CSV table of C-alpha atoms and ligand atoms in Angstrom, one decimal:
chain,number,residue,atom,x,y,z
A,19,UNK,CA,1.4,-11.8,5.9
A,20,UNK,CA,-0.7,-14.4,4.2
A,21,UNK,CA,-0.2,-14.0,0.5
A,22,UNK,CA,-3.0,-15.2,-1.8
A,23,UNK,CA,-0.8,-14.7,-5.3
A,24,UNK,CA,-1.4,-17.3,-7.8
A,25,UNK,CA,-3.8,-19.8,-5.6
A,26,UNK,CA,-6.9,-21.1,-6.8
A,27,UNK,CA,-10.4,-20.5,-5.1
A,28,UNK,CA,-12.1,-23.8,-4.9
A,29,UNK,CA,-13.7,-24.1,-1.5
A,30,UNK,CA,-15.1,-22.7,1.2
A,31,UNK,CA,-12.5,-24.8,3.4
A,32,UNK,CA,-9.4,-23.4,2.0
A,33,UNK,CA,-9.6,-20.5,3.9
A,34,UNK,CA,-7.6,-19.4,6.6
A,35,UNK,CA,-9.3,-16.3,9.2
A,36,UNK,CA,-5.9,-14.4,8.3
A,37,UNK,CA,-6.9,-15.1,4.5
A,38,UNK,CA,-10.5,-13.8,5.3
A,39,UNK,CA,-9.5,-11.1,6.6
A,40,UNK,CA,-7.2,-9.8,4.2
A,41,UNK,CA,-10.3,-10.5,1.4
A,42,UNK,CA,-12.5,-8.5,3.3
A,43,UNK,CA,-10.1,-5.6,4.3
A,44,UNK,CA,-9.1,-5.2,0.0
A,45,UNK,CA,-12.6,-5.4,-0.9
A,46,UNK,CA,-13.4,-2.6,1.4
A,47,UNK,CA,-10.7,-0.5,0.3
A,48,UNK,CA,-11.9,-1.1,-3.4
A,49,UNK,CA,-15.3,0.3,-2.6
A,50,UNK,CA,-14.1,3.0,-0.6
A,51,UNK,CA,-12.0,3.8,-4.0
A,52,UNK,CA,-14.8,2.7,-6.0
A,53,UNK,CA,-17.0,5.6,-3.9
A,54,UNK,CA,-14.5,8.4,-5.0
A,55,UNK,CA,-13.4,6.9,-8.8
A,56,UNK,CA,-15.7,5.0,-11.3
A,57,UNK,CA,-12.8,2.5,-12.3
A,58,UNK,CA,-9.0,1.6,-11.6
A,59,UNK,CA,-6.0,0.8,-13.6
A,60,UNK,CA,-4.4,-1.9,-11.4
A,61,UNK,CA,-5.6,-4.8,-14.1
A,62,UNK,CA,-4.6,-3.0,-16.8
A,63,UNK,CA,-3.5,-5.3,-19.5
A,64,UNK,CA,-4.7,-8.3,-17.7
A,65,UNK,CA,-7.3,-10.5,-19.0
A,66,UNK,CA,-9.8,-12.9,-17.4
A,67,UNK,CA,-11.7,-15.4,-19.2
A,68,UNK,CA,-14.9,-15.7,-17.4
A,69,UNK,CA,-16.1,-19.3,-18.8
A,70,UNK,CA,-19.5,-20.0,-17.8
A,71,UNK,CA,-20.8,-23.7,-18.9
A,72,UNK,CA,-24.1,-23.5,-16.5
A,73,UNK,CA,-26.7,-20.3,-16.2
A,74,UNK,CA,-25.7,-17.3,-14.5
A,75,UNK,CA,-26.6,-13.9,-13.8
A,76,UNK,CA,-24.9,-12.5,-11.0
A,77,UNK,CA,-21.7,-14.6,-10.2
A,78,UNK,CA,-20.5,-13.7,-14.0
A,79,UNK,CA,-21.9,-10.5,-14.6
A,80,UNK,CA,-20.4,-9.2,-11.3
A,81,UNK,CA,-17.0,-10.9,-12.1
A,82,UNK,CA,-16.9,-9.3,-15.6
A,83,UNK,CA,-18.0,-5.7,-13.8
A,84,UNK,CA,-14.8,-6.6,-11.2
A,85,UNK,CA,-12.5,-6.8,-14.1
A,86,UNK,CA,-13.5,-3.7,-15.5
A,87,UNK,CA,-13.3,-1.3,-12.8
A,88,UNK,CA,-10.0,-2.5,-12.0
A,89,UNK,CA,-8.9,-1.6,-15.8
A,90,UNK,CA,-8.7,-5.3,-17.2
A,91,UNK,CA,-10.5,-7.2,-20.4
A,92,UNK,CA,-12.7,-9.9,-20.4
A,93,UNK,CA,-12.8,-12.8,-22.4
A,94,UNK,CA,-15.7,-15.4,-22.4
A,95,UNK,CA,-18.8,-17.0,-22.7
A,96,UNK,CA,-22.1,-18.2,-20.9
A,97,UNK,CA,-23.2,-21.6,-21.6
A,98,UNK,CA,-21.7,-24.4,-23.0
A,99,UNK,CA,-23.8,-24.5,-26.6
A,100,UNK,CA,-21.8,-21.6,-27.9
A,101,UNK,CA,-18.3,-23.2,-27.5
A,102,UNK,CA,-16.6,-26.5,-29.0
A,103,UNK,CA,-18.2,-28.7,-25.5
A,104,UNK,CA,-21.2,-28.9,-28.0
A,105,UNK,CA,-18.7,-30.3,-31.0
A,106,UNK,CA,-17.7,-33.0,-28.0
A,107,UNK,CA,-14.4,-30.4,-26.6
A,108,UNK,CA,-13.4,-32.3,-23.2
A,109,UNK,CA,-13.5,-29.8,-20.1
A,110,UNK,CA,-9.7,-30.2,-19.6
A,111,UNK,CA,-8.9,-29.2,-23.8
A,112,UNK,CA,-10.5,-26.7,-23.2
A,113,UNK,CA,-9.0,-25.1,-20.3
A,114,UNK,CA,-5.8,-25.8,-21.6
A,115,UNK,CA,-6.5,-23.3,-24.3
A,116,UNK,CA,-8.3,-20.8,-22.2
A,117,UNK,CA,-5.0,-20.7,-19.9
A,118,UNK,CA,-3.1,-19.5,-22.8
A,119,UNK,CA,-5.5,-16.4,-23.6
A,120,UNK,CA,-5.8,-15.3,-20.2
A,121,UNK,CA,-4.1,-14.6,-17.0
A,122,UNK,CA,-7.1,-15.6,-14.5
A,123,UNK,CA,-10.3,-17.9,-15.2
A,124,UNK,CA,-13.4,-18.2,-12.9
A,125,UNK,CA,-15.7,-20.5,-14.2
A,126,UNK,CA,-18.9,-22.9,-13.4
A,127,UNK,CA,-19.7,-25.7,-14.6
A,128,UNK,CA,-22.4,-28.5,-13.4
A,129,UNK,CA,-20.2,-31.2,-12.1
A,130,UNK,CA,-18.5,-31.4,-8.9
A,131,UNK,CA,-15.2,-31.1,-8.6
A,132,UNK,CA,-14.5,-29.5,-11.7
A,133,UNK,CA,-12.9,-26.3,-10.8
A,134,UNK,CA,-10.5,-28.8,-9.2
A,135,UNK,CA,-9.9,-30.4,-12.3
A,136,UNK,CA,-9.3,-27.1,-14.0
A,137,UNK,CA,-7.2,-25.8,-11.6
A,138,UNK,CA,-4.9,-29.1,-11.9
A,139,UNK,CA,-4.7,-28.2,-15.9
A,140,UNK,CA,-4.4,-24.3,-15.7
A,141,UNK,CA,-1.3,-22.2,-15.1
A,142,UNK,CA,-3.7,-19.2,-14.2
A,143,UNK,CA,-5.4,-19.2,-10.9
A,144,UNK,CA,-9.2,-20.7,-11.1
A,145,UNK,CA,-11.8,-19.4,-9.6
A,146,UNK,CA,-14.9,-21.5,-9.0
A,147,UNK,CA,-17.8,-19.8,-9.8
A,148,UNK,CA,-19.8,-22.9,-8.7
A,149,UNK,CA,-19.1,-26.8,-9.2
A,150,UNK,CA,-22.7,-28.3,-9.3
A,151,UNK,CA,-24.1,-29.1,-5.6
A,152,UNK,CA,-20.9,-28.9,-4.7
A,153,UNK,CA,-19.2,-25.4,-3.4
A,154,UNK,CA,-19.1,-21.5,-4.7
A,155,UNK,CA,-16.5,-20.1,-2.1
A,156,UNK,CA,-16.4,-16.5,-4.0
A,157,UNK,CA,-20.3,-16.3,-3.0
A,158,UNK,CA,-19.6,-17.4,0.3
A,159,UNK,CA,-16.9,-14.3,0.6
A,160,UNK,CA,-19.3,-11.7,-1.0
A,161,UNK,CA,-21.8,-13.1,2.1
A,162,UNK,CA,-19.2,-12.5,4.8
A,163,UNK,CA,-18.9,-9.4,3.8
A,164,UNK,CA,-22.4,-8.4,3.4
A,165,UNK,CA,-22.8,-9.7,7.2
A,166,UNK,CA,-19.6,-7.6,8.4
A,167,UNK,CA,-21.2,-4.9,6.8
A,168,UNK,CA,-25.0,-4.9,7.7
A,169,UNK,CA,-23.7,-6.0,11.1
A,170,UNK,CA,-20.3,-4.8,12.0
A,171,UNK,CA,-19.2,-8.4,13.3
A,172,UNK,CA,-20.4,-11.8,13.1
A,173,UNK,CA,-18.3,-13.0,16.1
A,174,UNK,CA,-20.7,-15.2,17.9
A,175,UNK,CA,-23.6,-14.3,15.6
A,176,UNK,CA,-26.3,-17.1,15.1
A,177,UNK,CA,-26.6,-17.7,11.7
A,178,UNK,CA,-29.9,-19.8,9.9
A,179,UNK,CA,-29.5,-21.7,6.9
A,180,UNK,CA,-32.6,-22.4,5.5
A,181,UNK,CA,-33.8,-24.0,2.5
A,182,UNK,CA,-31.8,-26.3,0.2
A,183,UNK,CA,-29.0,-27.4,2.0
A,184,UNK,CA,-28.2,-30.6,0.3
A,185,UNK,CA,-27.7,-29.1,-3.1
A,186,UNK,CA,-27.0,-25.6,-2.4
A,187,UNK,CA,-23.6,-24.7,-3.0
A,188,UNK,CA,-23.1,-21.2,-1.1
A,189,UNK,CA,-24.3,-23.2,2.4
A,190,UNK,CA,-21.4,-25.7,1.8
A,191,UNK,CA,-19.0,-23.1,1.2
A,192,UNK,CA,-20.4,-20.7,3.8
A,193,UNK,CA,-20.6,-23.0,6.5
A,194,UNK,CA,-16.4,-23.9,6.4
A,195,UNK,CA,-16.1,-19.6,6.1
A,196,UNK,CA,-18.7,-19.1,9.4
A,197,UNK,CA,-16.6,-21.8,11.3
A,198,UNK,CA,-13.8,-19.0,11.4
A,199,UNK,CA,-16.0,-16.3,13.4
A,200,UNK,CA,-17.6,-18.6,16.5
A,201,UNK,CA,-20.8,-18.6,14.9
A,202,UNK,CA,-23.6,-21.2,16.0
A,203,UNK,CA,-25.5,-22.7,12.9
A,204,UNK,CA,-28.8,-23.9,12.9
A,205,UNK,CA,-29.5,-25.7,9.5
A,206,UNK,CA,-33.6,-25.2,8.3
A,207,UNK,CA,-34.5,-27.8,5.7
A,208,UNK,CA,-36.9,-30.7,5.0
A,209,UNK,CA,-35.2,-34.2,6.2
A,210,UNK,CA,-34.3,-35.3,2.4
A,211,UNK,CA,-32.2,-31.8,1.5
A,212,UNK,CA,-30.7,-31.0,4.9
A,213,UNK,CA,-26.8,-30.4,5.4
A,214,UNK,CA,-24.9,-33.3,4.1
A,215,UNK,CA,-23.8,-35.2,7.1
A,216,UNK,CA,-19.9,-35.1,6.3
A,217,UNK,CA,-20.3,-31.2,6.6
A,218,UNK,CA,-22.0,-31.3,10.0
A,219,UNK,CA,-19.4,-33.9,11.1
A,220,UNK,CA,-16.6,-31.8,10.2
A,221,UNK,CA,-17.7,-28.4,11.1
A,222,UNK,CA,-18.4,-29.9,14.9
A,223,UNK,CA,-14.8,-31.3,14.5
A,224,UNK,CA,-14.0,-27.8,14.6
A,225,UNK,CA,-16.1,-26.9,17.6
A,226,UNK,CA,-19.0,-25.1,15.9
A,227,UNK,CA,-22.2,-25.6,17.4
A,228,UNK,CA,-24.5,-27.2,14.8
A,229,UNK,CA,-28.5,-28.0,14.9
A,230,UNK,CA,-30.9,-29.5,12.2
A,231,UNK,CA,-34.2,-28.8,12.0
A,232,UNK,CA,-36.8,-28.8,10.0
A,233,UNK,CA,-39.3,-25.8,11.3
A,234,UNK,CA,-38.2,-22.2,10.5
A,235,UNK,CA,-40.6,-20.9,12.7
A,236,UNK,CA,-38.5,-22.4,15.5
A,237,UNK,CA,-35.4,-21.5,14.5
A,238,UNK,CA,-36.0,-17.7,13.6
A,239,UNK,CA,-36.6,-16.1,16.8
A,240,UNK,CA,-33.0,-17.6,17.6
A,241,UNK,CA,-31.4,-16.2,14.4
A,242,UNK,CA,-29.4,-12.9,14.3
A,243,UNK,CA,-29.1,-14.1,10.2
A,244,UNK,CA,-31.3,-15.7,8.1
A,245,UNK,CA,-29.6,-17.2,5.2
A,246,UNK,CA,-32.4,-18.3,2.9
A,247,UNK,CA,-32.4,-20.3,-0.7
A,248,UNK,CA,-33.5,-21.5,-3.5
A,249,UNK,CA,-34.4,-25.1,-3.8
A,250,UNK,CA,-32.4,-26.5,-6.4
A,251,UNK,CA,-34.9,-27.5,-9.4
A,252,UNK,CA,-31.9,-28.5,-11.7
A,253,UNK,CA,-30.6,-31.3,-8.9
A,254,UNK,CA,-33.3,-33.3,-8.8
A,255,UNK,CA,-33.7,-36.0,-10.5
A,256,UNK,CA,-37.3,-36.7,-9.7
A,257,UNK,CA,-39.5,-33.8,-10.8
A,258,UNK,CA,-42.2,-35.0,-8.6
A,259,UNK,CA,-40.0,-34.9,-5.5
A,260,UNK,CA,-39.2,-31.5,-6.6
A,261,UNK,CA,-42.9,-30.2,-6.9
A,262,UNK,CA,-43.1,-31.8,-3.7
A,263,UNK,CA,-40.4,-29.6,-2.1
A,264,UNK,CA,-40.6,-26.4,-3.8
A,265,UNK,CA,-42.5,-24.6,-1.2
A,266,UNK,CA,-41.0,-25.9,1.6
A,267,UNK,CA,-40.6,-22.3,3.0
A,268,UNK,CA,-41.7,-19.2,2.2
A,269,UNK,CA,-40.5,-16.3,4.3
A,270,UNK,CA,-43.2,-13.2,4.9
A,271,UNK,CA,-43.2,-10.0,6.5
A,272,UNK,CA,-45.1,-11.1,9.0
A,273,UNK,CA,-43.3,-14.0,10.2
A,274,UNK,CA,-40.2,-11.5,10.4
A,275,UNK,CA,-42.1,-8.7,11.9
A,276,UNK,CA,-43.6,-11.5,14.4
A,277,UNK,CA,-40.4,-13.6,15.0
A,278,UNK,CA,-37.4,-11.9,15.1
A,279,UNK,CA,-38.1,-8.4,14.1
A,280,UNK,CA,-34.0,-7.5,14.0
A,281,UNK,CA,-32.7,-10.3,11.9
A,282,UNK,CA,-30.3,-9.6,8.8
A,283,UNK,CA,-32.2,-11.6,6.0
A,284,UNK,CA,-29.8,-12.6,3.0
A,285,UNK,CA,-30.1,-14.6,-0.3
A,286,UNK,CA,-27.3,-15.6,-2.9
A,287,UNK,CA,-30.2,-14.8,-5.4
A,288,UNK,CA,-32.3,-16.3,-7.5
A,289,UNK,CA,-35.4,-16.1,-5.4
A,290,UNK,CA,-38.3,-18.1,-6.5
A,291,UNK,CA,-40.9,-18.3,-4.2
A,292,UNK,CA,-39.1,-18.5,-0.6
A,293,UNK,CA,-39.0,-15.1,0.1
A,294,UNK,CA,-42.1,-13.1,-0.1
A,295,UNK,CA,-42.0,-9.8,-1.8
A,296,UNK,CA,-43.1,-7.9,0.9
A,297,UNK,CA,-39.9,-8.7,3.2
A,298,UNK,CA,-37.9,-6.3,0.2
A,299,UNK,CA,-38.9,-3.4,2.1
A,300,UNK,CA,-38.1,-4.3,5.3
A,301,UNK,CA,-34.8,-2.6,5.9
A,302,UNK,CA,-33.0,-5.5,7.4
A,303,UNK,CA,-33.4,-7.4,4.0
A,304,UNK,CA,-30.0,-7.4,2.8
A,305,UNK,CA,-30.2,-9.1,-0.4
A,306,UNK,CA,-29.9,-6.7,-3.2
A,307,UNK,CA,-27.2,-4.9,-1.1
A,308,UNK,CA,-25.5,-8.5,-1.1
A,309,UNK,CA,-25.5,-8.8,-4.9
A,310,UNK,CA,-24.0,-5.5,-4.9
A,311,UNK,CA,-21.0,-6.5,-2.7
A,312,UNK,CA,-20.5,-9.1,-5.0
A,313,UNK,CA,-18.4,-6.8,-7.2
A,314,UNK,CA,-15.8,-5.5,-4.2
A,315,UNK,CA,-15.0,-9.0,-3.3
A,316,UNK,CA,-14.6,-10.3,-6.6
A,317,UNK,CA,-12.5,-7.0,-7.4
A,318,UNK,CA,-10.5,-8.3,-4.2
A,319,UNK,CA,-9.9,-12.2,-5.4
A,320,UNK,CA,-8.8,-10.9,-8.8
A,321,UNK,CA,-6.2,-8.2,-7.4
A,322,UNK,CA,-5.0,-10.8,-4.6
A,323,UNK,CA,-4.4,-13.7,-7.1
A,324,UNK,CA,-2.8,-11.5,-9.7
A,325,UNK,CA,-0.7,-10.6,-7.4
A,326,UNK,CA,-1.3,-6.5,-7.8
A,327,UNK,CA,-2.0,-5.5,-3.8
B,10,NCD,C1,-26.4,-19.3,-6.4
B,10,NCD,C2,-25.8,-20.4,-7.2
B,10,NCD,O1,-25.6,-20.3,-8.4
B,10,NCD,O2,-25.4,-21.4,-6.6
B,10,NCD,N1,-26.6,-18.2,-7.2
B,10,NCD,C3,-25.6,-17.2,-7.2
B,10,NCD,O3,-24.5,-17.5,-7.6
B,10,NCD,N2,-25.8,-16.1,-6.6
B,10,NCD,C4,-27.7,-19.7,-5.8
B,10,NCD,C5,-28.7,-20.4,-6.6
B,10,NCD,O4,-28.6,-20.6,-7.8
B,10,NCD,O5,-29.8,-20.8,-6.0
């Protein structure tokens, strides 16, 4: 038995299947209790500081829901202006405080590798929330889930990333969870944001069938998933390259309806413009039901790391 007590979540690569697994069968359980129960007592007196130096809405809103139905407290805050990093604070100073108030941290912060860096100060496991362009494994979970779910497997599943794969966080994570389940992954994105070559190179390392392209019209009719996302305003450092970008793809009910009629559309969330409205109805679009699922597996990481199932 693979026992997650006390590790840090930084990547998507640190993941064993055996580890995956065991994420996905606790955070099932939870809802199942969750179904019956409003909240739990398995956290009680614990406390996670939920430290948030770069915008969210989901990732910390669902941790801090996580915490509370499993009985704990929440410490915390949401960007960076509130707290001492304005008076100058160092990121390490002030984890090495936060470590003393609280059993477990997930935080997200702009720079890459900085959960590492935490996670090298803190006593408490870290959880990475997201680390600029560079991963956000607990997403990445809350995605294998949602496909296990609106799926029942992804074993052998063709799965399209489309979008912003250079900057986007959850692909990079995703792409080193996928690798587990025999999956064939076709990356969608315009030549200057697709998957970062050291990605590519290590996922076919690992045997995964990987192809680039740039036209999602060819690659959804092949796709039993369509993973699509934002492009990532705050990366670029050229706002004219950005305008240039932004509508790169814009998924409609049509092309669905036309293409591939049965695929399982997700999105971590924010949408901007890339998926039309009109797809929300459609019952195969599994976003909102994805943001949902967010709380189980985060209810999961936090029992597993604490050490309480
Ligand atoms: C993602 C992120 O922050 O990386 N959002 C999320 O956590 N659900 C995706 C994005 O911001 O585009």
């Amino acid at each position: 038995m693979t026992t997650l007590k006390g590790k840090d979540i930084l990547d998507g690569a640190q993941f064993t299947r055996d580890e995956l697994e065991q994420i996905m069968a606790v955070a099932d359980d939870f809802r199942g209790q969750l179904e019956k129960k409003r909240g739990l007592d398995l956290l009680k007196g614990y406390v996670l500081a939920a430290i948030f130096f770069e915008s969210s809405t989901r990732t910390r809103l669902s941790f801090e829901t996580a915490m509370h139905r499993l009985g704990g407290a929440v410490i915390g805050f949401s960007s960076a202006e509130s707290t001492s990093v304005a008076k100058g604070e160092t990121l390490a100073d002030t984890i090495r405080m936060v470590d003393q108030y609280a059993d477990v941290i997930a935080m997200r912060h702009p720079r890459i590798g900085s959960a590492r860096e935490a996670a090298e100060m803190a006593v408490a496991p870290v959880l990475n929330g997201g680390d600029g362009a560079g991963q956000h494994p607990t997403q990445a979970l809350l995605d294998l889930y949602t496909i296990r779910r609106e799926r029942g497997s992804l074993e052998g599943a063709t799965i399209a990333l489309c979008g912003d794969l250079k900057n986007g966080r959850t692909v990079h994570s995703g792409a080193e969870i996928y690798k587990h389940y025999g999956c064939r992954l076709i990356c969608v994105a315009p030549a200057a944001l697709q998957m970062p070559d050291e990605v590519v190179a290590r996922l076919r390392g690992f045997g995964v069938t990987v192809e680039l392209t740039s036209s999602l019209e060819e690659a959804l009719p092949q796709a039993d998933v369509l993973y699509m996302t934002r492009i990532q305003k705050e990366r670029f450092a050229d706002p004219a390259e950005y305008e240039r970008l932004k509508d790169s793809y814009i998924l409609t009910r049509e092309m669905v309806e036309r293409l591939r009629p049965d695929v399982t559309v997700l999105h971590p969330l924010p949408r901007v413009n890339e998926i039309a409205t009109d797809v929300d109805a459609l019952a195969n679009a599994a976003y909102f039901r994805q943001a949902g699922n967010g709380v189980f597996v985060r209810m999961a990481l936090l029992a597993l790391v604490l050490g309480v199932v």
